[in-house]
Amino acid sequence: MSESDVIIAKDQTMPTGQVSLIARSAILIASLVFVLMMAVGLLLRSVQGGFVTIAPDMFYKLMTLHGVGMVGAAGLAGFAVMWYFLNKYVALSKAMFLAFLGTFLIGVVVIIGSIMIGGFGGAWTFLYPLPVQSGGVWEAQAAILFLVGLLLIGVAFLLGYLDVGRALIKEYGSLAKSIGWPALFGNAEAPPPTIVASTAVTIVNVIGTVAGAAIILMSIFNAIAPTFSVDALLAKNLTYFFGHVFINASIYMTVMAVYEIVPLYTGRAWKSSKIFLIGWTITLFMVMAVYPHHLFQDLAMPPWLLVAGQIGSYVSGIPVIAITTLALFGYLFKSGARWDLSLSLLVLGVFGWAGGVIPAIIDGIISVNKVMHNTMWVPGHFHFYLLIGMVSMAFGFMVWIGRQGTASAFRGVEKLSFAAYVIGGLGLVAMFLISGANSVPRRWAEHLVQWQSYSQLATVFAVITVLGAIAMLFYGIAGAAKTATKT
Amino acid sequence: MALARMGHNAFLIGGFALWLFLVLPGTTDILEANLPSHFLVQLPLLALVGWLLGCDPRIGRVFRTADWNRYGITGLVLALLALLFWMIPRSLDASLIDGCMAVAKYFSFPLLVGLPLRLSWPAAPFFVKGFLQANLLSMIVFLAWLYHAAPVQLCNSYLREDQLLLSQFLIKIFFVLSVIFAFKPIFGFSPTRILSRVSEQFGQHLVRYQDGHS
């Protein structure tokens, strides 16, 4: 142990043994998928940049794989983080987590089969009627297989959330109590931040899963019997309600790593203040109410709903993100925290989450959206808060859980890897946003020569990001291996 | 003891009385006259017959302690399979024109849906209950869409307008059931507790009022 080494923050109340092993395994699987899908993303950008040539149908297959893989891995990583920390406060079932993971992985295999063997390339959003109107590129069976895979993943998450709900109700009596309403509207003691956030996530994701299952069932039936047509606007509403809630919930779950790990560095407990409780209660409703901002280009939507979506988009960023970010500043300020890779990744994650919302809010303005929504601006905003935000927090958790209690320091090579991830990630996001601002369309397999310079620069940044991510995965695996040897 | 036995018998008598009422020719004519009342009134009431029979602890004791119905799984699977069969429009249609199918419906809903549900539901773990409730909600939306989107008349006995009406009712039922299912997990008590408190308070007011006037 050298002088620069510090003991990585550890809390004796943190779950150990099988709980830790299960969470470590899940976060490593998710991180491995992140890195693999980043490599796929790098390939996509290099195709758009003209560096590599692949057939357009392969491009769309890879784009679908990248999207669904990232969303699935985000859900898995978030759930692993939430499940691990929830075990501090409530008794969760390990068997249910394994049932969740098993069903999830079966769903993943089915989806990969539908894409790589069946040729499905209708994007992860499976927006009706594209899955069943492929123009002969893939058969209806491939679309059905893809949808069945999504359904299995939905079932997996439903099982997981039901167990979380059961445990919260058993410990606190009701979800109203575990989200902190008696403390908010009375003088009861507030539950810990992880409990509050978990409750909000459980409620919204169970509702989202019901909506998702309904539209997936309709789409499957429509693929089998095409004369039973689905109303395209209804399909889009249900799909984006489910998709919006799911991906936001994955960020909300991962931010629990910040609530639980940062206090170990600062020595200041993250408290469930009234402002915090208000934020999560508002988020509970806002995350479900703002999904119409995905439908601004659908002129048949009721105008009041679109206006509500725009106002909601402005407001929804404030409660949790602003409160979490400001609180993080407060907790870090003059705390004497010793910076290491895990803490740096967690703080970077909060920055990415908060920063990514800014281009999202800009795109959430109806007049801007009409011009920008089908441009690279949109992947710009979601890569900002997923790549820099959510994934950074997941990596931070992965590194921390493997190292807690051991002697380590923020070594030079780690700083370099971290810098690569930050510079690569921000550069990639900037290229998406700049391309979007210059009206470069998204989801196009082939780009005009005039657009290619953006993609070429993005490819360079993507290479740097992937290298940084591989290094993070290596640190995660090394930490897990060390812990396994120790135990 | 005698009072308790009378209470038990009340469930049995009530169940049989309801069943007899439902199979009376006049009642069947009214309830089967249109698709919504057939689907949303007659079938649930037939299931309620089985549910009432299951409230008799003498029947319940036999099933609840059975090894083959641990966590209520066997009973729930049985009920789901029976429901699966009757959810197919063709089955419903056949029960109107085929006497055997009609008899099968009148017996299978109480005995294969209502009774197993009553006997198995309390034993089912939280996640099984939650999963089935979530699944039911998704299926209601799916069925509403199915009856709405059907390009043809699905049943010989009912017009397409009936299908559209059923679809609208199903959407309303979806919202009502969503609130009912979510109420207890969120607030920690069943919505029926509010009703019982209200009726309790009403009763107390009534007693006070009567005392005041006597």
XYZ file of C-alpha atoms in Angstrom:
701
model
C 0.000 0.000 0.000
C 1.591 3.250 -1.143
C 1.080 6.694 0.377
C -1.355 7.738 -2.322
C -3.551 4.762 -1.581
C -6.794 5.301 0.248
C -9.208 2.807 1.621
C -12.119 2.786 -0.809
C -15.223 3.858 1.024
C -17.084 1.011 2.662
C -20.125 0.965 4.845
C -20.624 -1.963 7.218
C -24.372 -1.874 6.572
C -23.889 -2.558 2.863
C -25.102 -5.976 1.715
C -22.430 -8.631 1.366
C -22.313 -12.328 0.486
C -24.772 -13.611 -2.097
C -26.519 -10.258 -2.499
C -23.233 -8.590 -3.379
C -22.261 -11.463 -5.680
C -25.583 -11.322 -7.556
C -25.420 -7.531 -7.923
C -21.779 -7.677 -9.072
C -22.617 -10.336 -11.652
C -25.589 -8.360 -12.967
C -23.688 -5.068 -13.234
C -20.802 -6.832 -14.981
C -23.186 -8.434 -17.513
C -24.809 -5.044 -18.128
C -21.422 -3.319 -18.469
C -20.201 -5.973 -20.895
C -23.308 -5.361 -23.007
C -22.671 -1.594 -22.782
C -19.167 -2.036 -24.181
C -20.286 -4.440 -26.931
C -23.113 -2.133 -27.965
C -20.734 0.852 -27.900
C -18.586 -1.066 -30.384
C -21.689 -1.557 -32.545
C -22.427 2.170 -32.233
C -18.867 2.961 -33.290
C -19.376 0.809 -36.375
C -22.611 2.645 -37.203
C -20.926 6.054 -36.967
C -18.009 4.853 -39.085
C -20.476 3.646 -41.748
C -22.152 7.071 -41.711
C -18.732 8.658 -41.934
C -17.887 6.635 -45.024
C -14.985 4.782 -43.360
C -16.703 1.392 -43.601
C -19.273 0.083 -46.040
C -21.997 -2.350 -45.045
C -25.348 -3.166 -46.638
C -28.174 -0.852 -45.506
C -30.235 -3.755 -44.142
C -27.267 -4.757 -41.967
C -26.998 -1.133 -40.781
C -30.601 -1.176 -39.595
C -30.170 -4.570 -37.974
C -27.155 -3.237 -36.066
C -28.971 -0.013 -35.211
C -31.846 -2.077 -33.775
C -29.398 -4.256 -31.859
C -27.569 -1.179 -30.528
C -30.809 0.476 -29.389
C -32.467 -2.514 -27.796
C -29.179 -3.728 -26.298
C -28.456 -0.371 -24.691
C -31.973 0.093 -23.343
C -32.016 -3.455 -21.981
C -28.574 -3.104 -20.412
C -29.581 0.258 -18.921
C -32.616 -1.384 -17.334
C -30.545 -4.284 -16.041
C -27.790 -2.051 -14.655
C -30.311 0.252 -13.002
C -32.196 -2.645 -11.496
C -28.966 -4.195 -10.182
C -28.022 -0.896 -8.485
C -31.474 -0.461 -6.964
C -31.696 -4.091 -5.862
C -28.289 -4.016 -4.182
C -28.916 -0.874 -2.140
C -32.525 -1.776 -1.360
C -31.198 -4.888 0.357
C -29.818 -2.550 3.039
C -33.329 -1.610 4.081
C -35.768 -4.327 3.024
C -35.703 -8.097 2.552
C -35.722 -8.853 -1.158
C -35.912 -12.319 -2.638
C -32.719 -13.580 -4.265
C -34.743 -16.248 -6.088
C -36.920 -13.538 -7.627
C -33.856 -11.637 -8.804
C -32.528 -14.807 -10.430
C -35.969 -15.414 -12.016
C -35.835 -11.827 -13.292
C -32.315 -12.262 -14.657
C -33.102 -15.653 -16.238
C -36.254 -14.393 -17.980
C -34.402 -11.253 -19.053
C -31.574 -13.264 -20.620
C -34.013 -15.581 -22.437
C -35.662 -12.448 -23.847
C -32.250 -11.139 -24.946
C -31.476 -14.399 -26.780
C -34.867 -14.296 -28.548
C -34.290 -10.676 -29.593
C -30.774 -11.352 -30.873
C -32.186 -14.291 -32.859
C -34.927 -12.130 -34.359
C -32.371 -9.548 -35.475
C -29.352 -11.578 -36.527
C -31.191 -14.630 -37.906
C -34.622 -13.204 -38.710
C -33.224 -9.949 -40.059
C -35.503 -7.627 -38.038
C -34.351 -4.017 -38.370
C -37.343 -1.938 -37.321
C -35.536 -0.127 -34.468
C -35.989 -0.889 -30.769
C -39.074 1.331 -30.682
C -40.973 -1.271 -32.816
C -43.239 1.545 -33.939
C -46.342 0.318 -35.724
C -46.644 -0.384 -38.669
C -42.907 -0.705 -39.431
C -42.449 -4.150 -37.812
C -45.071 -5.637 -40.130
C -44.398 -3.465 -43.175
C -40.746 -4.074 -43.864
C -40.987 -3.867 -47.629
C -39.761 -7.432 -47.812
C -36.596 -6.852 -45.788
C -37.713 -9.196 -42.994
C -40.626 -11.559 -42.517
C -43.478 -11.068 -40.057
C -42.099 -14.007 -38.040
C -38.949 -12.000 -37.279
C -41.070 -9.106 -36.014
C -43.138 -11.495 -33.881
C -39.975 -13.015 -32.430
C -38.603 -9.553 -31.612
C -41.865 -8.585 -29.910
C -41.988 -11.852 -27.960
C -38.424 -11.149 -26.785
C -39.493 -7.675 -25.612
C -42.507 -9.207 -23.872
C -40.220 -11.619 -22.007
C -38.019 -8.730 -20.901
C -41.147 -6.887 -19.760
C -42.230 -9.954 -17.785
C -38.760 -10.136 -16.222
C -38.906 -6.534 -15.031
C -42.483 -6.937 -13.826
C -41.390 -9.859 -11.631
C -38.500 -7.811 -10.291
C -40.616 -4.745 -9.528
C -43.343 -6.830 -7.914
C -40.800 -8.224 -5.497
C -39.526 -4.720 -4.771
C -43.124 -3.564 -4.214
C -43.812 -6.501 -1.907
C -40.725 -5.785 0.182
C -41.471 -2.044 0.412
C -45.071 -2.673 1.478
C -43.983 -5.282 4.025
C -41.481 -2.916 5.606
C -43.342 0.384 5.372
C -47.005 -0.658 5.190
C -47.774 1.004 1.876
C -46.142 2.680 -1.110
C -47.530 6.035 0.056
C -45.466 5.634 3.213
C -42.344 4.416 1.448
C -42.385 7.355 -0.973
C -42.534 9.622 2.068
C -45.989 11.201 1.919
C -46.575 10.983 5.689
C -43.293 12.874 6.130
C -44.147 15.317 3.364
C -47.638 16.127 4.602
C -47.071 15.436 8.287
C -44.331 14.979 10.808
C -43.456 11.324 10.255
C -39.862 10.299 9.754
C -38.873 10.287 6.073
C -37.672 7.032 4.521
C -34.094 6.931 3.140
C -33.567 8.372 -0.384
C -33.138 4.908 -1.916
C -36.513 3.817 -0.584
C -38.215 6.967 -1.878
C -36.685 6.647 -5.347
C -37.355 2.893 -5.517
C -41.009 3.440 -4.734
C -41.407 6.010 -7.499
C -39.599 3.762 -9.983
C -41.656 0.709 -9.016
C -44.967 2.520 -9.461
C -44.158 4.094 -12.835
C -42.509 1.034 -14.305
C -45.332 -1.344 -13.380
C -47.767 1.063 -15.076
C -45.418 1.418 -18.059
C -45.061 -2.350 -18.361
C -48.848 -2.787 -18.504
C -49.033 -0.246 -21.351
C -46.046 -1.852 -23.101
C -47.495 -5.354 -22.820
C -50.810 -4.158 -24.275
C -49.244 -2.626 -27.392
C -46.852 -5.558 -27.857
C -49.797 -8.010 -27.716
C -51.683 -5.906 -30.245
C -48.651 -5.763 -32.536
C -48.121 -9.525 -32.316
C -51.768 -10.184 -33.128
C -51.595 -7.713 -35.987
C -48.507 -9.463 -37.364
C -50.391 -12.779 -37.286
C -53.700 -11.366 -38.585
C -52.938 -8.157 -40.515
C -56.633 -7.399 -41.114
C -56.828 -6.468 -37.412
C -55.175 -3.114 -37.857
C -53.813 -1.039 -34.988
C -54.535 2.681 -34.781
C -51.089 4.101 -35.514
C -51.530 7.047 -33.128
C -52.725 4.811 -30.285
C -49.755 2.521 -30.940
C -47.338 5.445 -30.821
C -48.858 6.791 -27.615
C -48.644 3.428 -25.847
C -45.163 2.666 -27.197
C -43.665 5.993 -26.175
C -45.428 6.008 -22.830
C -43.797 2.662 -22.085
C -40.424 3.537 -23.667
C -40.140 6.977 -22.070
C -41.008 5.682 -18.621
C -38.683 2.676 -18.920
C -35.556 4.543 -19.983
C -36.091 7.366 -17.485
C -36.637 4.816 -14.735
C -33.314 3.202 -15.596
C -31.606 6.536 -14.871
C -33.594 7.003 -11.667
C -32.537 3.553 -10.471
C -28.874 4.177 -11.229
C -28.834 7.517 -9.416
C -29.394 5.568 -6.197
C -25.684 4.724 -6.451
C -25.024 8.449 -5.983
C -27.359 8.628 -2.976
C -25.639 5.675 -1.322
C -21.967 5.850 -2.338
C -21.189 9.590 -2.333
C -21.973 9.880 1.433
C -19.298 7.246 2.083
C -16.735 9.632 0.579
C -18.055 12.854 2.031
C -19.069 11.545 5.416
C -22.334 13.405 5.021
C -25.472 11.268 4.840
C -27.781 11.950 1.887
C -31.001 12.988 3.563
C -34.610 12.776 2.457
C -35.432 16.438 2.968
C -38.907 17.813 2.241
C -37.589 19.259 -1.021
C -36.251 15.833 -1.934
C -39.619 14.214 -1.196
C -41.477 16.879 -3.189
C -39.095 16.291 -6.096
C -39.727 12.569 -6.221
C -43.482 12.945 -5.819
C -43.590 15.392 -8.715
C -41.335 13.110 -10.767
C -43.679 10.199 -10.094
C -46.393 12.006 -12.032
C -44.252 14.004 -14.460
C -42.384 11.039 -15.905
C -45.714 9.606 -17.020
C -47.223 12.910 -18.127
C -44.485 14.275 -20.395
C -44.257 11.436 -22.922
C -46.320 13.438 -25.522
C -43.114 15.371 -26.248
C -42.240 12.359 -28.416
C -45.341 13.023 -30.507
C -45.011 16.709 -31.407
C -44.838 15.835 -35.093
C -48.117 13.926 -34.980
C -50.598 16.524 -36.097
C -53.560 14.316 -35.196
C -52.652 14.524 -31.497
C -54.949 16.766 -29.443
C -53.175 20.157 -29.230
C -53.776 20.484 -25.474
C -51.887 17.240 -24.926
C -48.926 18.498 -26.937
C -48.912 21.824 -25.087
C -49.055 19.891 -21.796
C -46.156 17.791 -23.051
C -44.113 20.917 -23.797
C -44.797 22.561 -20.432
C -44.203 19.234 -18.700
C -40.860 18.869 -20.452
C -39.736 22.259 -19.112
C -40.850 21.465 -15.602
C -39.914 17.797 -15.370
C -36.205 18.517 -15.326
C -36.413 20.658 -12.237
C -37.633 18.378 -9.446
C -35.223 15.496 -9.268
C -32.334 16.515 -11.480
C -31.907 20.000 -10.111
C -32.379 18.838 -6.541
C -29.935 15.952 -6.943
C -27.346 18.136 -8.671
C -27.546 20.965 -6.138
C -27.519 18.506 -3.271
C -24.444 16.818 -4.742
C -22.622 20.158 -4.871
C -23.613 20.800 -1.279
C -22.498 17.392 -0.066
C -19.169 17.591 -1.907
C -18.336 21.196 -0.971
C -15.476 21.288 1.533
C -16.208 17.673 2.458
C -12.617 16.546 2.164
C -13.673 13.643 -0.047
C -10.739 11.736 -1.569
C -11.385 11.516 -5.273
C -11.030 8.159 -6.949
C -12.364 6.538 -10.105
C -15.702 5.536 -8.626
C -16.510 8.957 -7.144
C -15.391 10.669 -10.357
C -17.665 8.464 -12.451
C -20.625 9.064 -10.144
C -20.183 12.840 -10.238
C -19.684 12.695 -14.015
C -22.938 10.715 -14.183
C -24.878 13.456 -12.418
C -23.319 16.037 -14.741
C -24.339 13.953 -17.782
C -27.858 13.503 -16.457
C -28.281 17.227 -15.790
C -26.478 18.314 -18.972
C -28.378 15.914 -21.198
C -31.626 17.456 -20.172
C -30.727 20.824 -21.728
C -30.818 19.677 -25.398
C -33.856 17.574 -24.437
C -35.707 20.650 -23.214
C -34.730 22.537 -26.374
C -36.139 19.682 -28.458
C -39.178 19.724 -26.195
C -40.223 23.099 -27.656
C -42.873 22.356 -30.277
C -41.602 24.871 -32.857
C -38.023 23.598 -32.491
C -39.137 19.980 -32.480
C -40.842 20.338 -35.854
C -37.442 21.046 -37.384
C -35.092 19.129 -35.123
C -36.835 15.934 -34.100
C -35.744 13.789 -37.006
C -32.185 15.079 -36.897
C -29.092 13.912 -35.038
C -30.023 16.374 -32.269
C -32.198 13.744 -30.618
C -29.540 10.997 -30.404
C -27.328 13.845 -29.156
C -29.515 14.521 -26.154
C -30.144 10.917 -25.199
C -26.510 9.942 -25.622
C -25.675 12.861 -23.340
C -27.775 11.669 -20.439
C -27.300 7.964 -21.080
C -23.650 7.692 -22.125
C -22.287 10.473 -19.914
C -25.039 10.203 -17.303
C -26.537 6.795 -16.712
C -23.669 4.607 -17.942
C -21.092 6.615 -15.970
C -23.090 6.085 -12.790
C -23.405 2.362 -13.582
C -19.635 2.162 -14.154
C -19.072 4.087 -10.910
C -21.164 1.522 -9.041
C -19.386 -1.367 -10.786
C -15.942 -0.062 -9.837
C -16.989 0.738 -6.258
C -18.701 -2.582 -5.523
C -15.607 -4.486 -6.625
C -13.241 -2.362 -4.581
C -15.073 -1.364 -1.423
C -12.954 -1.771 1.633
C -9.740 -2.323 -0.337
C -6.682 -0.084 -0.632
C -6.584 1.816 -3.899
C -5.780 5.191 -5.370
C -6.784 7.265 -8.359
C -3.788 6.088 -10.377
C -2.485 7.764 -13.497
C -3.754 5.084 -15.849
C -7.202 5.326 -14.303
C -7.183 9.094 -14.714
C -6.237 8.572 -18.352
C -9.064 6.053 -18.883
C -11.509 8.394 -17.164
C -10.321 11.313 -19.304
C -10.701 9.166 -22.437
C -14.262 8.302 -21.473
C -15.138 11.947 -20.721
C -13.445 13.476 -23.766
C -14.627 10.713 -26.115
C -18.147 10.778 -24.759
C -18.531 14.541 -24.783
C -16.988 14.761 -28.245
C -19.354 12.112 -29.561
C -22.338 13.880 -28.031
C -21.160 17.242 -29.389
C -20.899 15.789 -32.899
C -24.434 14.429 -32.647
C -25.731 17.819 -31.499
C -23.761 19.824 -34.068
C -24.931 17.459 -36.830
C -28.502 17.878 -35.627
C -28.182 21.665 -35.493
C -27.049 21.440 -39.135
C -30.102 19.352 -40.060
C -28.309 16.050 -40.582
C -31.071 13.426 -40.382
C -30.980 10.576 -37.921
C -31.470 6.876 -38.639
C -30.006 7.142 -42.124
C -27.705 4.338 -43.197
C -26.011 6.451 -45.862
C -24.943 10.046 -45.408
C -24.301 12.662 -48.062
C -20.665 13.572 -48.494
C -21.396 17.020 -46.992
C -22.510 15.381 -43.750
C -19.742 12.839 -43.448
C -17.166 15.036 -41.741
C -19.390 15.185 -38.630
C -19.637 11.401 -38.566
C -15.920 11.004 -39.183
C -15.075 13.175 -36.191
C -17.743 11.332 -34.199
C -16.068 8.046 -35.139
C -12.767 9.254 -33.706
C -14.487 10.284 -30.476
C -16.368 6.984 -30.416
C -13.069 5.059 -30.607
C -11.769 7.023 -27.611
C -15.033 6.392 -25.718
C -14.942 2.657 -26.390
C -11.321 2.476 -25.211
C -12.279 4.313 -22.022
C -15.275 2.006 -21.527
C -13.143 -1.120 -22.043
C -10.804 0.178 -19.345
C -13.772 0.717 -16.978
C -14.966 -2.823 -17.633
C -11.463 -4.088 -16.936
C -11.396 -2.251 -13.578
C -14.808 -3.685 -12.788
C -13.771 -7.249 -13.606
C -10.456 -6.871 -11.763
C -12.241 -5.556 -8.670
C -14.813 -8.344 -8.779
C -12.075 -10.953 -9.205
C -10.168 -9.517 -6.241
C -13.294 -9.586 -4.071
C -14.059 -13.151 -5.168
C -10.527 -14.252 -4.246
C -10.804 -12.520 -0.877
C -14.094 -14.214 -0.014
C -71.825 -22.199 16.470
C -75.290 -22.535 14.994
C -75.000 -18.952 13.784
C -71.674 -19.714 12.100
C -73.136 -22.800 10.413
C -76.028 -20.673 9.201
C -73.488 -18.193 7.808
C -71.641 -20.960 5.986
C -74.867 -22.312 4.598
C -75.783 -18.824 3.481
C -72.850 -18.850 1.052
C -73.890 -22.237 -0.322
C -77.556 -21.280 -0.535
C -76.695 -17.877 -1.984
C -74.419 -19.471 -4.589
C -76.990 -22.025 -5.655
C -79.763 -19.421 -5.693
C -77.691 -17.122 -7.881
C -76.824 -19.998 -10.201
C -80.498 -21.001 -10.513
C -81.407 -17.394 -11.217
C -78.738 -17.160 -13.907
C -79.801 -20.317 -15.718
C -83.487 -19.410 -15.724
C -84.634 -19.066 -19.339
C -85.864 -15.530 -18.801
C -82.555 -14.426 -17.267
C -80.451 -16.057 -19.946
C -82.583 -14.399 -22.622
C -81.937 -10.980 -21.111
C -78.233 -11.457 -20.331
C -77.376 -13.146 -23.605
C -79.324 -10.652 -25.704
C -76.212 -8.573 -26.372
C -72.487 -9.112 -26.227
C -71.609 -6.661 -23.409
C -74.148 -8.117 -20.968
C -73.184 -11.659 -21.932
C -69.447 -10.989 -21.531
C -69.442 -8.511 -18.688
C -72.479 -9.500 -16.599
C -73.401 -13.143 -17.111
C -69.881 -14.600 -17.114
C -68.648 -12.693 -14.028
C -71.861 -13.585 -12.171
C -71.409 -17.265 -13.028
C -67.859 -16.997 -11.670
C -69.283 -15.289 -8.564
C -71.413 -18.403 -7.965
C -68.235 -20.470 -7.661
C -66.631 -17.769 -5.517
C -69.575 -17.908 -3.071
C -69.380 -21.697 -2.901
C -65.693 -21.369 -2.103
C -66.499 -19.028 0.818
C -67.888 -22.038 2.670
C -64.976 -23.071 4.874
C -65.966 -26.737 4.606
C -65.129 -26.677 0.909
C -62.201 -24.315 1.413
C -60.547 -26.496 4.033
C -60.284 -29.418 1.654
C -58.607 -27.432 -1.085
C -56.464 -25.001 0.883
C -54.642 -27.669 2.790
C -54.142 -29.807 -0.319
C -50.547 -30.463 -1.307
C -51.417 -30.157 -4.976
C -52.577 -26.579 -4.576
C -49.585 -25.026 -2.837
C -49.517 -21.248 -3.152
C -52.778 -21.677 -5.069
C -50.854 -22.287 -8.264
C -52.848 -25.293 -9.478
C -56.176 -23.610 -8.881
C -55.072 -20.399 -10.578
C -53.731 -22.275 -13.602
C -57.018 -24.177 -13.848
C -59.015 -20.930 -13.707
C -56.748 -19.285 -16.293
C -57.066 -22.213 -18.698
C -60.851 -22.163 -18.381
C -60.870 -18.380 -18.944
C -58.558 -18.787 -21.917
C -61.094 -21.074 -23.555
C -64.041 -18.778 -22.898
C -62.162 -15.670 -24.039
C -62.280 -16.983 -27.610
C -65.313 -15.362 -29.274
C -66.133 -18.639 -30.994
C -66.615 -20.425 -27.651
C -68.960 -17.733 -26.447
C -70.861 -17.891 -29.707
C -71.145 -21.680 -29.546
C -72.690 -21.488 -26.078
C -75.688 -19.728 -27.628
C -76.436 -22.285 -30.300
C -75.118 -25.538 -28.877
C -76.841 -26.932 -25.783
C -73.744 -28.858 -24.658
C -71.627 -25.738 -24.828
C -74.262 -23.816 -22.894
C -74.272 -26.457 -20.148
C -70.455 -26.436 -20.170
C -70.493 -22.660 -19.670
C -73.014 -22.744 -16.808
C -70.968 -25.360 -14.954
C -67.414 -24.477 -15.912
C -67.543 -20.820 -14.896
C -68.613 -21.558 -11.307
C -66.572 -24.728 -10.872
C -63.469 -24.085 -12.977
C -63.141 -20.296 -12.663
C -64.911 -18.877 -9.607
C -64.342 -21.730 -7.155
C -60.623 -22.283 -7.871
C -60.035 -18.509 -7.839
C -61.654 -18.147 -4.408
C -59.773 -21.124 -2.992
C -56.403 -20.298 -4.512
C -56.212 -16.505 -4.517
C -55.626 -16.041 -0.757
C -52.820 -18.605 -0.844
C -51.077 -17.028 -3.843
C -47.850 -15.067 -3.169
C -47.810 -11.299 -3.681
C -45.898 -11.472 -6.938
C -48.305 -14.032 -8.437
C -51.265 -11.819 -7.544
C -49.527 -8.709 -8.862
C -48.469 -10.455 -12.033
C -51.979 -11.730 -12.731
C -53.499 -8.313 -12.017
C -51.030 -6.578 -14.350
C -51.624 -9.247 -16.963
C -55.388 -8.884 -16.623
C -55.128 -5.131 -17.206
C -52.997 -5.614 -20.347
C -55.381 -8.289 -21.610
C -58.410 -6.054 -21.073
C -56.812 -3.352 -23.242
C -55.858 -6.007 -25.783
C -59.401 -7.429 -25.862
C -60.879 -3.941 -26.150
C -58.667 -3.366 -29.160
C -59.452 -6.820 -30.596
C -63.207 -6.233 -30.529
C -62.759 -2.695 -31.855
C -60.310 -3.555 -34.642
C -62.033 -6.704 -35.848
C -62.827 -6.052 -39.504
C -65.637 -8.606 -39.391
C -68.398 -9.751 -37.092
C -66.648 -12.142 -34.673
C -69.765 -13.900 -33.367
C -72.695 -15.126 -35.461
C -75.073 -14.095 -32.727
C -73.907 -10.535 -32.188
C -73.594 -7.583 -34.518
C -70.441 -5.543 -35.013
C -72.038 -2.678 -33.072
C -72.131 -5.015 -30.074
C -68.393 -5.576 -30.438
C -67.739 -1.839 -30.463
C -69.940 -1.361 -27.405
C -68.109 -4.142 -25.578
C -64.805 -2.525 -26.484
C -65.914 0.763 -24.911
C -67.078 -0.992 -21.757
C -63.780 -2.865 -21.491
C -61.815 0.390 -21.577
C -63.976 1.779 -18.769
C -63.495 -1.422 -16.790
C -59.739 -1.129 -17.348
C -59.643 2.268 -15.642
C -61.865 1.177 -12.765
C -59.856 -2.002 -12.155
C -56.563 -0.080 -12.395
C -57.682 2.164 -9.539
C -58.941 -0.786 -7.501
C -55.757 -2.813 -7.985
C -53.472 0.135 -7.248
C -55.387 1.378 -4.207
C -54.285 -1.146 -1.595
C -50.565 -1.242 -2.497
C -50.423 2.557 -2.543
C -52.545 3.415 0.475
C -52.158 0.248 2.494
C -55.835 -0.565 2.848
C -58.587 -1.856 0.640
C -61.077 0.621 -0.881
C -63.847 -1.459 0.723
C -62.549 -0.272 4.110
C -63.628 3.242 3.195
C -67.120 1.972 2.418
C -67.308 0.034 5.675
C -66.104 3.092 7.648
C -68.629 5.315 5.924
C -71.438 2.828 6.596
C -70.222 2.424 10.201
C -70.302 6.180 10.753
C -73.666 6.412 9.042
C -74.958 3.688 11.380
C -73.598 5.547 14.431
C -75.286 8.760 13.272
C -78.508 6.848 12.763
C -78.352 5.362 16.254
C -77.632 8.811 17.749
C -80.491 10.295 15.746
C -82.871 7.578 16.902
C -81.692 7.959 20.504
C -82.295 11.660 20.261
C -85.853 11.154 19.078
C -86.786 8.342 21.455
